[in-house]
Amino acid sequence: MVGCLKIETGESKMKNLLIAATALATLASAPAFAQQTETIDLTANVTASCTAGPTGGFTVPLGDITGSGVGTLDTTKVNKNLGSLAGPIVCNGVNSKLSVQAGALTNQDVGALPAGSGAAGFSRTVDFKATINLTGYASGATSVADSSTTAGDTEVTVGLISSGGNLVLSDSVIKNGTTLIAGDYAGDVVITLTPDA
Amino acid sequence: MKKLTSLGIAALTVVLCGAAMPAAAQGLVPVTSTSLEFNVTTTIAPRCGWAAGGAPAASVDLGSLDAAGSKDIPFEVDCNTPFLFTATSQKSALVRQNLMIDLPASFIQEVEYRVNVRLGVRNEDGTATAITETCQAATLSLEGMCPFAMGSSGLSNFTGEAVATSADTALPQSRLRVTWNDPIMGGPTRVAGTYSDVLTISVHAKS
């Protein structure tokens, strides 16, 4: 566009110069951005999880649960604070769940109740209630209880947990009878932590 | 860039060469030749922004903060003039959405992170290089301590006199790298959920 132009006539010369000047002016005033900004939305996530002490369970011997009469139940032998659960419990999900399921103490030596009307009153089962109490921080519920008289577990939302806990047995009672059949009895308490963000 | 600038403002001489015509035909005073000389100047407007298709992603999922990690966010600068790069962090950290109040010290809802900037540029001496700098997000506030944080003038003074044009394919790739650490052993627990921050990055022509 710029360079040596051959001029033919006076009019032509002026015209060519005008064209050149116009082109240069356009170049000089061409719009150009001198700044740009961008926003970047960063997102990330932290997974909900729970940790506790050693898992797999532990055994608590209750000893002889017989009362003073034959086949009676000494409830004080069952209704106990079993103390702290092993290790601290930590859950980082605000909707974390804690459930407990009490499994009745059941005679391990006698698989079924004797038949016949004369057997009425005998029982091979002791029901009880199990309660977990959280002793530290929880953003939701701080305890949950379940009775072996009903099937299934009981679950509550405990949310964030940074706590210890203890297990309390209570409300023990002979199921459907008055006399416990002799033998070894075993029950269980299943505690479950379910992380949930 | 000075080379470009020099080209831009250099005086362009246009020599117009008149054709010698017979004096009689023109009815003018006869001359053997004539010339006109014009000094023409022009400038190249400063241009500074993202290259076509080179803007950083508007949304970036960093993934899991359960363990240490990093994420690269590439971009491409197109600045034909020395430029400034600035970055600001809206929250100074990755912060959990739906913040809970009154949490004990055993939990946290913020995750610190670092921003490493690498800018591929062409220096005044013609060499291509990568300018890098790393800052904690917490320093990417207005007048923060980071060299590429936005100062009170709204600009940083990070990139000196270098340029970076989209046609210069020999430049190192420009990018942001976001990095975060493992949770501190025995320290507070990160609350589960979605975390976020907003980074604002700019390139400005240096005037």
CSV table of C-alpha atoms in Angstrom, one decimal:
chain,number,residue,atom,x,y,z
A,1,MET,CA,0.0,0.0,0.0
A,2,VAL,CA,2.9,2.4,0.6
A,3,GLY,CA,5.8,2.6,-1.7
A,4,CYS,CA,6.6,4.1,-5.1
A,5,LEU,CA,3.5,5.2,-7.0
A,6,LYS,CA,3.7,6.2,-10.6
A,7,ILE,CA,1.8,9.5,-11.1
A,8,GLU,CA,0.1,9.9,-14.4
A,9,THR,CA,-1.7,13.1,-14.1
A,10,GLY,CA,-2.4,15.8,-11.5
A,11,GLU,CA,-5.9,14.5,-10.8
A,12,SER,CA,-4.8,10.9,-10.7
A,13,LYS,CA,-2.0,11.8,-8.3
A,14,MET,CA,-4.4,13.4,-5.8
A,15,LYS,CA,-6.7,10.5,-6.0
A,16,ASN,CA,-3.9,7.9,-5.3
A,17,LEU,CA,-2.6,10.0,-2.4
A,18,LEU,CA,-6.1,10.2,-0.9
A,19,ILE,CA,-6.5,6.5,-1.1
A,20,ALA,CA,-3.2,5.9,0.6
A,21,ALA,CA,-3.9,8.4,3.3
A,22,THR,CA,-7.3,6.8,4.0
A,23,ALA,CA,-5.9,3.3,4.2
A,24,LEU,CA,-3.2,4.4,6.7
A,25,ALA,CA,-5.7,6.2,8.9
A,26,THR,CA,-7.8,3.1,9.0
A,27,LEU,CA,-4.8,1.0,10.1
A,28,ALA,CA,-3.9,3.4,12.8
A,29,SER,CA,-7.4,3.5,14.3
A,30,ALA,CA,-8.3,-0.2,14.1
A,31,PRO,CA,-10.0,-1.2,17.3
A,32,ALA,CA,-8.0,-3.5,19.5
A,33,PHE,CA,-8.7,-4.9,22.9
A,34,ALA,CA,-6.1,-4.2,25.5
A,35,GLN,CA,-7.4,-6.2,28.4
A,36,GLN,CA,-9.3,-9.4,29.0
A,37,THR,CA,-10.5,-11.1,32.1
A,38,GLU,CA,-11.8,-14.6,32.7
A,39,THR,CA,-13.3,-16.1,35.8
A,40,ILE,CA,-12.7,-19.7,36.6
A,41,ASP,CA,-15.0,-21.6,38.8
A,42,LEU,CA,-13.1,-24.2,40.8
A,43,THR,CA,-14.9,-27.0,42.4
A,44,ALA,CA,-13.7,-30.0,44.3
A,45,ASN,CA,-15.0,-32.5,46.7
A,46,VAL,CA,-14.2,-34.2,50.0
A,47,THR,CA,-15.5,-37.7,50.4
A,48,ALA,CA,-17.7,-38.7,53.3
A,49,SER,CA,-16.1,-41.4,55.5
A,50,CYS,CA,-16.0,-42.7,59.0
A,51,THR,CA,-13.2,-44.1,61.1
A,52,ALA,CA,-13.5,-45.9,64.4
A,53,GLY,CA,-11.3,-48.1,66.5
A,54,PRO,CA,-10.6,-51.7,65.7
A,55,THR,CA,-13.5,-53.2,63.9
A,56,GLY,CA,-14.6,-56.8,64.0
A,57,GLY,CA,-16.1,-56.6,67.4
A,58,PHE,CA,-15.2,-57.7,70.9
A,59,THR,CA,-16.8,-60.0,73.5
A,60,VAL,CA,-18.2,-59.0,76.8
A,61,PRO,CA,-18.8,-61.9,79.3
A,62,LEU,CA,-21.8,-61.2,81.4
A,63,GLY,CA,-21.3,-64.2,83.7
A,64,ASP,CA,-24.1,-66.1,85.4
A,65,ILE,CA,-27.3,-64.1,84.8
A,66,THR,CA,-29.4,-66.3,87.0
A,67,GLY,CA,-31.2,-64.7,89.9
A,68,SER,CA,-31.9,-66.2,93.3
A,69,GLY,CA,-34.8,-68.4,92.1
A,70,VAL,CA,-34.6,-71.3,89.7
A,71,GLY,CA,-34.3,-70.0,86.2
A,72,THR,CA,-35.0,-66.4,87.2
A,73,LEU,CA,-33.1,-63.5,85.6
A,74,ASP,CA,-30.9,-61.2,87.6
A,75,THR,CA,-31.4,-58.1,85.5
A,76,THR,CA,-28.4,-56.4,87.1
A,77,LYS,CA,-26.2,-58.9,85.5
A,78,VAL,CA,-27.4,-57.8,82.0
A,79,ASN,CA,-28.3,-54.1,82.6
A,80,LYS,CA,-24.8,-52.7,82.5
A,81,ASN,CA,-22.8,-49.9,81.2
A,82,LEU,CA,-20.2,-51.8,79.2
A,83,GLY,CA,-18.0,-48.8,78.9
A,84,SER,CA,-16.2,-47.1,76.1
A,85,LEU,CA,-16.2,-48.4,72.6
A,86,ALA,CA,-12.7,-49.1,71.3
A,87,GLY,CA,-11.2,-46.0,69.7
A,88,PRO,CA,-12.6,-42.6,68.8
A,89,ILE,CA,-15.3,-42.3,66.2
A,90,VAL,CA,-14.8,-39.8,63.5
A,91,CYS,CA,-17.3,-39.1,60.7
A,92,ASN,CA,-16.9,-36.1,58.3
A,93,GLY,CA,-20.3,-36.3,56.6
A,94,VAL,CA,-23.0,-34.0,57.9
A,95,ASN,CA,-25.6,-36.7,57.3
A,96,SER,CA,-23.7,-39.6,58.7
A,97,LYS,CA,-25.8,-42.3,60.3
A,98,LEU,CA,-25.3,-44.4,63.4
A,99,SER,CA,-27.4,-47.5,63.9
A,100,VAL,CA,-27.6,-50.2,66.6
A,101,GLN,CA,-29.2,-53.6,66.5
A,102,ALA,CA,-29.7,-55.6,69.7
A,103,GLY,CA,-29.8,-59.3,69.3
A,104,ALA,CA,-31.4,-61.1,72.2
A,105,LEU,CA,-29.4,-63.4,74.5
A,106,THR,CA,-30.4,-66.9,73.3
A,107,ASN,CA,-29.7,-70.3,74.8
A,108,GLN,CA,-27.0,-71.9,72.7
A,109,ASP,CA,-27.5,-75.4,74.0
A,110,VAL,CA,-31.3,-75.8,73.5
A,111,GLY,CA,-32.3,-75.1,69.9
A,112,ALA,CA,-36.0,-74.9,70.5
A,113,LEU,CA,-38.5,-74.7,73.3
A,114,PRO,CA,-39.9,-78.0,74.6
A,115,ALA,CA,-43.3,-78.9,73.3
A,116,GLY,CA,-46.4,-79.6,75.4
A,117,SER,CA,-48.4,-77.6,77.8
A,118,GLY,CA,-46.2,-78.6,80.7
A,119,ALA,CA,-43.4,-76.7,79.1
A,120,ALA,CA,-45.2,-73.4,79.4
A,121,GLY,CA,-43.3,-70.8,81.3
A,122,PHE,CA,-39.9,-71.9,80.1
A,123,SER,CA,-37.9,-69.6,77.9
A,124,ARG,CA,-34.6,-69.7,76.1
A,125,THR,CA,-34.4,-66.0,75.3
A,126,VAL,CA,-33.6,-62.8,77.2
A,127,ASP,CA,-34.5,-59.5,75.5
A,128,PHE,CA,-32.7,-56.3,76.3
A,129,LYS,CA,-32.2,-52.8,75.0
A,130,ALA,CA,-28.8,-51.5,73.7
A,131,THR,CA,-28.0,-47.8,73.8
A,132,ILE,CA,-25.0,-46.1,72.2
A,133,ASN,CA,-24.2,-42.8,73.8
A,134,LEU,CA,-21.7,-40.5,72.1
A,135,THR,CA,-19.6,-38.7,74.6
A,136,GLY,CA,-18.0,-36.1,72.4
A,137,TYR,CA,-19.0,-33.8,69.5
A,138,ALA,CA,-21.8,-34.8,67.2
A,139,SER,CA,-23.7,-32.3,65.1
A,140,GLY,CA,-26.9,-34.4,65.1
A,141,ALA,CA,-28.2,-37.0,67.5
A,142,THR,CA,-25.9,-38.1,70.3
A,143,SER,CA,-27.5,-41.4,71.2
A,144,VAL,CA,-29.4,-44.3,69.6
A,145,ALA,CA,-31.1,-47.2,71.2
A,146,ASP,CA,-32.6,-50.5,69.9
A,147,SER,CA,-34.5,-53.3,71.6
A,148,SER,CA,-34.2,-56.9,70.8
A,149,THR,CA,-37.9,-57.2,71.1
A,150,THR,CA,-38.3,-55.8,67.6
A,151,ALA,CA,-36.7,-56.9,64.4
A,152,GLY,CA,-34.2,-54.8,62.6
A,153,ASP,CA,-32.0,-52.0,63.7
A,154,THR,CA,-32.6,-48.4,64.8
A,155,GLU,CA,-30.8,-45.7,62.9
A,156,VAL,CA,-30.3,-42.0,63.6
A,157,THR,CA,-28.5,-39.2,61.9
A,158,VAL,CA,-25.5,-38.2,64.0
A,159,GLY,CA,-23.9,-36.0,61.3
A,160,LEU,CA,-20.3,-35.0,62.0
A,161,ILE,CA,-18.8,-37.0,64.8
A,162,SER,CA,-15.6,-36.5,66.7
A,163,SER,CA,-16.3,-38.5,69.8
A,164,GLY,CA,-15.9,-41.5,71.9
A,165,GLY,CA,-18.9,-43.6,72.8
A,166,ASN,CA,-20.2,-46.1,75.3
A,167,LEU,CA,-22.6,-49.0,75.2
A,168,VAL,CA,-25.3,-49.5,77.8
A,169,LEU,CA,-27.5,-52.5,78.1
A,170,SER,CA,-30.9,-52.1,79.9
A,171,ASP,CA,-34.5,-53.3,80.2
A,172,SER,CA,-33.5,-57.0,80.2
A,173,VAL,CA,-36.4,-59.3,80.5
A,174,ILE,CA,-37.2,-63.1,80.0
A,175,LYS,CA,-39.1,-63.4,76.7
A,176,ASN,CA,-42.4,-65.2,76.8
A,177,GLY,CA,-41.9,-67.0,80.1
A,178,THR,CA,-40.7,-66.9,83.6
A,179,THR,CA,-38.0,-69.6,83.8
A,180,LEU,CA,-34.8,-69.6,81.8
A,181,ILE,CA,-33.7,-73.0,80.5
A,182,ALA,CA,-30.2,-73.7,81.7
A,183,GLY,CA,-27.3,-73.4,79.2
A,184,ASP,CA,-25.0,-70.9,77.6
A,185,TYR,CA,-26.6,-67.7,76.3
A,186,ALA,CA,-25.2,-65.4,73.7
A,187,GLY,CA,-26.4,-62.3,72.1
A,188,ASP,CA,-25.0,-59.4,70.2
A,189,VAL,CA,-25.0,-55.7,69.5
A,190,VAL,CA,-24.2,-54.6,66.0
A,191,ILE,CA,-23.2,-51.0,65.7
A,192,THR,CA,-22.9,-49.5,62.2
A,193,LEU,CA,-21.6,-46.1,61.1
A,194,THR,CA,-22.6,-45.0,57.6
A,195,PRO,CA,-20.9,-42.0,56.1
A,196,ASP,CA,-23.1,-39.6,54.2
A,197,ALA,CA,-22.2,-36.1,53.0
B,1,MET,CA,8.4,-6.0,21.5
B,2,LYS,CA,10.5,-2.9,21.0
B,3,LYS,CA,11.3,-4.3,17.6
B,4,LEU,CA,7.6,-4.4,16.8
B,5,THR,CA,7.1,-1.0,18.2
B,6,SER,CA,9.9,0.4,16.2
B,7,LEU,CA,8.4,-1.0,13.1
B,8,GLY,CA,5.1,0.4,14.0
B,9,ILE,CA,6.2,4.0,14.3
B,10,ALA,CA,9.0,4.0,11.8
B,11,ALA,CA,8.6,6.7,9.2
B,12,LEU,CA,7.6,5.3,5.9
B,13,THR,CA,8.8,7.2,3.0
B,14,VAL,CA,6.7,7.2,-0.1
B,15,VAL,CA,8.4,8.4,-3.2
B,16,LEU,CA,6.1,9.3,-5.9
B,17,CYS,CA,7.8,9.3,-9.3
B,18,GLY,CA,6.3,11.5,-11.9
B,19,ALA,CA,6.6,10.5,-15.5
B,20,ALA,CA,8.6,12.8,-17.7
B,21,MET,CA,6.3,14.1,-20.4
B,22,PRO,CA,7.0,16.4,-23.2
B,23,ALA,CA,6.8,20.0,-22.0
B,24,ALA,CA,4.9,21.1,-25.0
B,25,ALA,CA,2.2,18.5,-24.4
B,26,GLN,CA,1.7,19.8,-20.9
B,27,GLY,CA,2.0,23.5,-21.6
B,28,LEU,CA,4.2,23.8,-18.6
B,29,VAL,CA,7.6,24.8,-17.9
B,30,PRO,CA,9.7,22.0,-19.1
B,31,VAL,CA,11.4,19.8,-16.5
B,32,THR,CA,13.3,16.6,-17.0
B,33,SER,CA,12.0,14.9,-13.9
B,34,THR,CA,10.3,15.6,-10.6
B,35,SER,CA,9.7,13.8,-7.3
B,36,LEU,CA,7.6,14.3,-4.3
B,37,GLU,CA,8.5,12.9,-0.9
B,38,PHE,CA,5.9,12.2,1.8
B,39,ASN,CA,6.6,11.1,5.4
B,40,VAL,CA,3.9,8.8,6.5
B,41,THR,CA,3.7,7.4,10.0
B,42,THR,CA,1.5,4.8,11.5
B,43,THR,CA,1.1,2.8,14.7
B,44,ILE,CA,0.0,-0.7,15.5
B,45,ALA,CA,-2.6,-0.6,18.2
B,46,PRO,CA,-1.8,-2.6,21.3
B,47,ARG,CA,-3.6,-5.8,21.5
B,48,CYS,CA,-3.8,-7.9,24.6
B,49,GLY,CA,-6.1,-10.7,25.5
B,50,TRP,CA,-6.7,-14.4,25.1
B,51,ALA,CA,-5.8,-16.0,21.9
B,52,ALA,CA,-8.7,-17.3,19.8
B,53,GLY,CA,-9.9,-20.5,21.6
B,54,GLY,CA,-7.2,-19.9,24.2
B,55,ALA,CA,-9.2,-18.5,27.1
B,56,PRO,CA,-8.9,-20.6,30.3
B,57,ALA,CA,-11.8,-22.9,31.0
B,58,ALA,CA,-14.7,-21.2,32.8
B,59,SER,CA,-15.3,-24.1,35.1
B,60,VAL,CA,-12.8,-26.6,36.4
B,61,ASP,CA,-13.5,-29.7,38.5
B,62,LEU,CA,-10.4,-30.4,40.7
B,63,GLY,CA,-11.7,-33.7,41.8
B,64,SER,CA,-11.1,-35.1,45.2
B,65,LEU,CA,-9.5,-33.2,48.1
B,66,ASP,CA,-9.2,-36.4,50.1
B,67,ALA,CA,-5.5,-36.5,49.3
B,68,ALA,CA,-2.9,-34.2,47.8
B,69,GLY,CA,-3.3,-33.4,44.1
B,70,SER,CA,-3.0,-30.8,41.4
B,71,LYS,CA,-4.8,-29.7,38.2
B,72,ASP,CA,-3.5,-27.8,35.2
B,73,ILE,CA,-5.6,-25.1,33.5
B,74,PRO,CA,-4.1,-24.2,30.2
B,75,PHE,CA,-4.6,-20.9,28.4
B,76,GLU,CA,-3.0,-18.9,25.6
B,77,VAL,CA,-2.2,-15.2,25.7
B,78,ASP,CA,-2.2,-13.0,22.6
B,79,CYS,CA,-0.5,-9.7,23.5
B,80,ASN,CA,1.5,-7.8,21.0
B,81,THR,CA,2.7,-5.4,23.7
B,82,PRO,CA,4.2,-5.9,27.1
B,83,PHE,CA,1.5,-7.0,29.4
B,84,LEU,CA,0.5,-7.6,32.9
B,85,PHE,CA,-1.0,-10.8,34.4
B,86,THR,CA,-3.1,-10.7,37.5
B,87,ALA,CA,-5.0,-13.2,39.4
B,88,THR,CA,-7.4,-12.9,42.4
B,89,SER,CA,-9.0,-15.6,44.5
B,90,GLN,CA,-12.5,-14.8,45.7
B,91,LYS,CA,-12.4,-16.9,48.8
B,92,SER,CA,-8.7,-17.2,49.4
B,93,ALA,CA,-9.1,-21.0,49.7
B,94,LEU,CA,-11.3,-23.8,48.5
B,95,VAL,CA,-14.3,-23.4,50.8
B,96,ARG,CA,-17.1,-25.8,51.5
B,97,GLN,CA,-20.5,-24.9,50.1
B,98,ASN,CA,-23.2,-24.7,52.8
B,99,LEU,CA,-20.8,-23.8,55.5
B,100,MET,CA,-21.7,-25.1,59.0
B,101,ILE,CA,-21.3,-22.8,61.9
B,102,ASP,CA,-19.9,-23.5,65.4
B,103,LEU,CA,-17.8,-26.4,64.4
B,104,PRO,CA,-15.3,-27.7,66.8
B,105,ALA,CA,-11.6,-27.3,66.0
B,106,SER,CA,-11.4,-31.0,65.0
B,107,PHE,CA,-13.1,-30.1,61.7
B,108,ILE,CA,-12.3,-27.7,58.9
B,109,GLN,CA,-14.3,-26.5,55.9
B,110,GLU,CA,-11.5,-24.7,54.0
B,111,VAL,CA,-8.7,-26.3,52.0
B,112,GLU,CA,-5.7,-24.1,51.3
B,113,TYR,CA,-4.2,-24.3,47.8
B,114,ARG,CA,-1.5,-22.9,45.7
B,115,VAL,CA,-1.6,-21.4,42.2
B,116,ASN,CA,1.5,-21.8,40.0
B,117,VAL,CA,1.4,-19.6,36.9
B,118,ARG,CA,3.5,-20.3,33.9
B,119,LEU,CA,3.5,-17.8,31.1
B,120,GLY,CA,5.2,-18.6,27.8
B,121,VAL,CA,6.6,-15.3,26.5
B,122,ARG,CA,9.0,-13.8,24.0
B,123,ASN,CA,11.6,-11.5,25.7
B,124,GLU,CA,13.0,-8.3,24.4
B,125,ASP,CA,16.1,-10.0,23.3
B,126,GLY,CA,14.0,-12.4,21.2
B,127,THR,CA,14.4,-15.5,23.4
B,128,ALA,CA,11.4,-17.5,24.3
B,129,THR,CA,11.0,-18.4,28.0
B,130,ALA,CA,8.6,-19.4,30.6
B,131,ILE,CA,7.9,-17.0,33.5
B,132,THR,CA,6.7,-18.9,36.6
B,133,GLU,CA,5.6,-18.0,40.0
B,134,THR,CA,3.8,-19.8,42.8
B,135,CYS,CA,1.5,-18.2,45.4
B,136,GLN,CA,-0.8,-19.4,48.1
B,137,ALA,CA,-4.4,-18.6,47.2
B,138,ALA,CA,-4.7,-16.7,50.4
B,139,THR,CA,-2.2,-14.1,49.0
B,140,LEU,CA,-4.3,-13.6,45.8
B,141,SER,CA,-6.4,-10.9,47.2
B,142,LEU,CA,-6.4,-7.2,46.4
B,143,GLU,CA,-2.9,-5.9,47.3
B,144,GLY,CA,-2.0,-9.4,48.4
B,145,MET,CA,1.6,-10.5,48.8
B,146,CYS,CA,1.7,-12.5,45.6
B,147,PRO,CA,3.6,-10.9,42.7
B,148,PHE,CA,0.7,-11.5,40.4
B,149,ALA,CA,-2.0,-10.4,42.9
B,150,MET,CA,-3.9,-7.4,41.9
B,151,GLY,CA,-2.4,-4.3,43.4
B,152,SER,CA,-4.2,-1.1,44.4
B,153,SER,CA,-3.9,0.1,40.8
B,154,GLY,CA,-5.8,-2.9,39.6
B,155,LEU,CA,-2.7,-4.4,38.0
B,156,SER,CA,0.3,-6.4,39.0
B,157,ASN,CA,3.8,-6.0,37.7
B,158,PHE,CA,4.5,-9.5,36.9
B,159,THR,CA,5.5,-10.0,33.4
B,160,GLY,CA,8.0,-7.2,32.7
B,161,GLU,CA,8.5,-6.3,29.0
B,162,ALA,CA,7.8,-9.6,27.4
B,163,VAL,CA,5.1,-10.3,24.8
B,164,ALA,CA,3.2,-13.4,23.8
B,165,THR,CA,1.4,-13.6,20.5
B,166,SER,CA,-0.7,-16.5,19.3
B,167,ALA,CA,1.3,-16.8,16.1
B,168,ASP,CA,4.4,-17.5,18.2
B,169,THR,CA,4.1,-21.2,18.3
B,170,ALA,CA,7.6,-21.7,19.9
B,171,LEU,CA,6.5,-20.3,23.2
B,172,PRO,CA,6.1,-22.6,26.2
B,173,GLN,CA,2.6,-23.5,27.1
B,174,SER,CA,1.0,-21.1,29.5
B,175,ARG,CA,-1.1,-22.5,32.3
B,176,LEU,CA,-2.3,-22.3,35.8
B,177,ARG,CA,-1.5,-25.2,38.1
B,178,VAL,CA,-3.7,-25.6,41.2
B,179,THR,CA,-2.1,-27.7,43.9
B,180,TRP,CA,-3.3,-28.8,47.4
B,181,ASN,CA,-1.8,-30.9,50.2
B,182,ASP,CA,-2.8,-34.0,52.1
B,183,PRO,CA,-4.8,-33.4,55.2
B,184,ILE,CA,-2.5,-32.7,58.2
B,185,MET,CA,-1.8,-36.0,60.0
B,186,GLY,CA,-3.6,-35.7,63.4
B,187,GLY,CA,-5.0,-32.3,62.4
B,188,PRO,CA,-8.6,-31.3,61.7
B,189,THR,CA,-10.8,-33.4,59.5
B,190,ARG,CA,-12.0,-32.0,56.2
B,191,VAL,CA,-15.8,-31.9,56.3
B,192,ALA,CA,-17.3,-33.9,53.4
B,193,GLY,CA,-19.0,-32.0,50.6
B,194,THR,CA,-18.4,-29.8,47.6
B,195,TYR,CA,-15.7,-27.1,47.9
B,196,SER,CA,-15.3,-24.1,45.6
B,197,ASP,CA,-13.5,-20.9,44.8
B,198,VAL,CA,-13.5,-18.4,42.0
B,199,LEU,CA,-10.2,-17.4,40.3
B,200,THR,CA,-10.3,-14.3,38.2
B,201,ILE,CA,-7.4,-13.9,35.9
B,202,SER,CA,-6.6,-11.0,33.6
B,203,VAL,CA,-4.1,-9.9,31.0
B,204,HIS,CA,-3.7,-6.1,30.4
B,205,ALA,CA,-1.7,-4.3,27.9
B,206,LYS,CA,1.0,-2.4,29.7
B,207,SER,CA,0.7,1.2,28.8
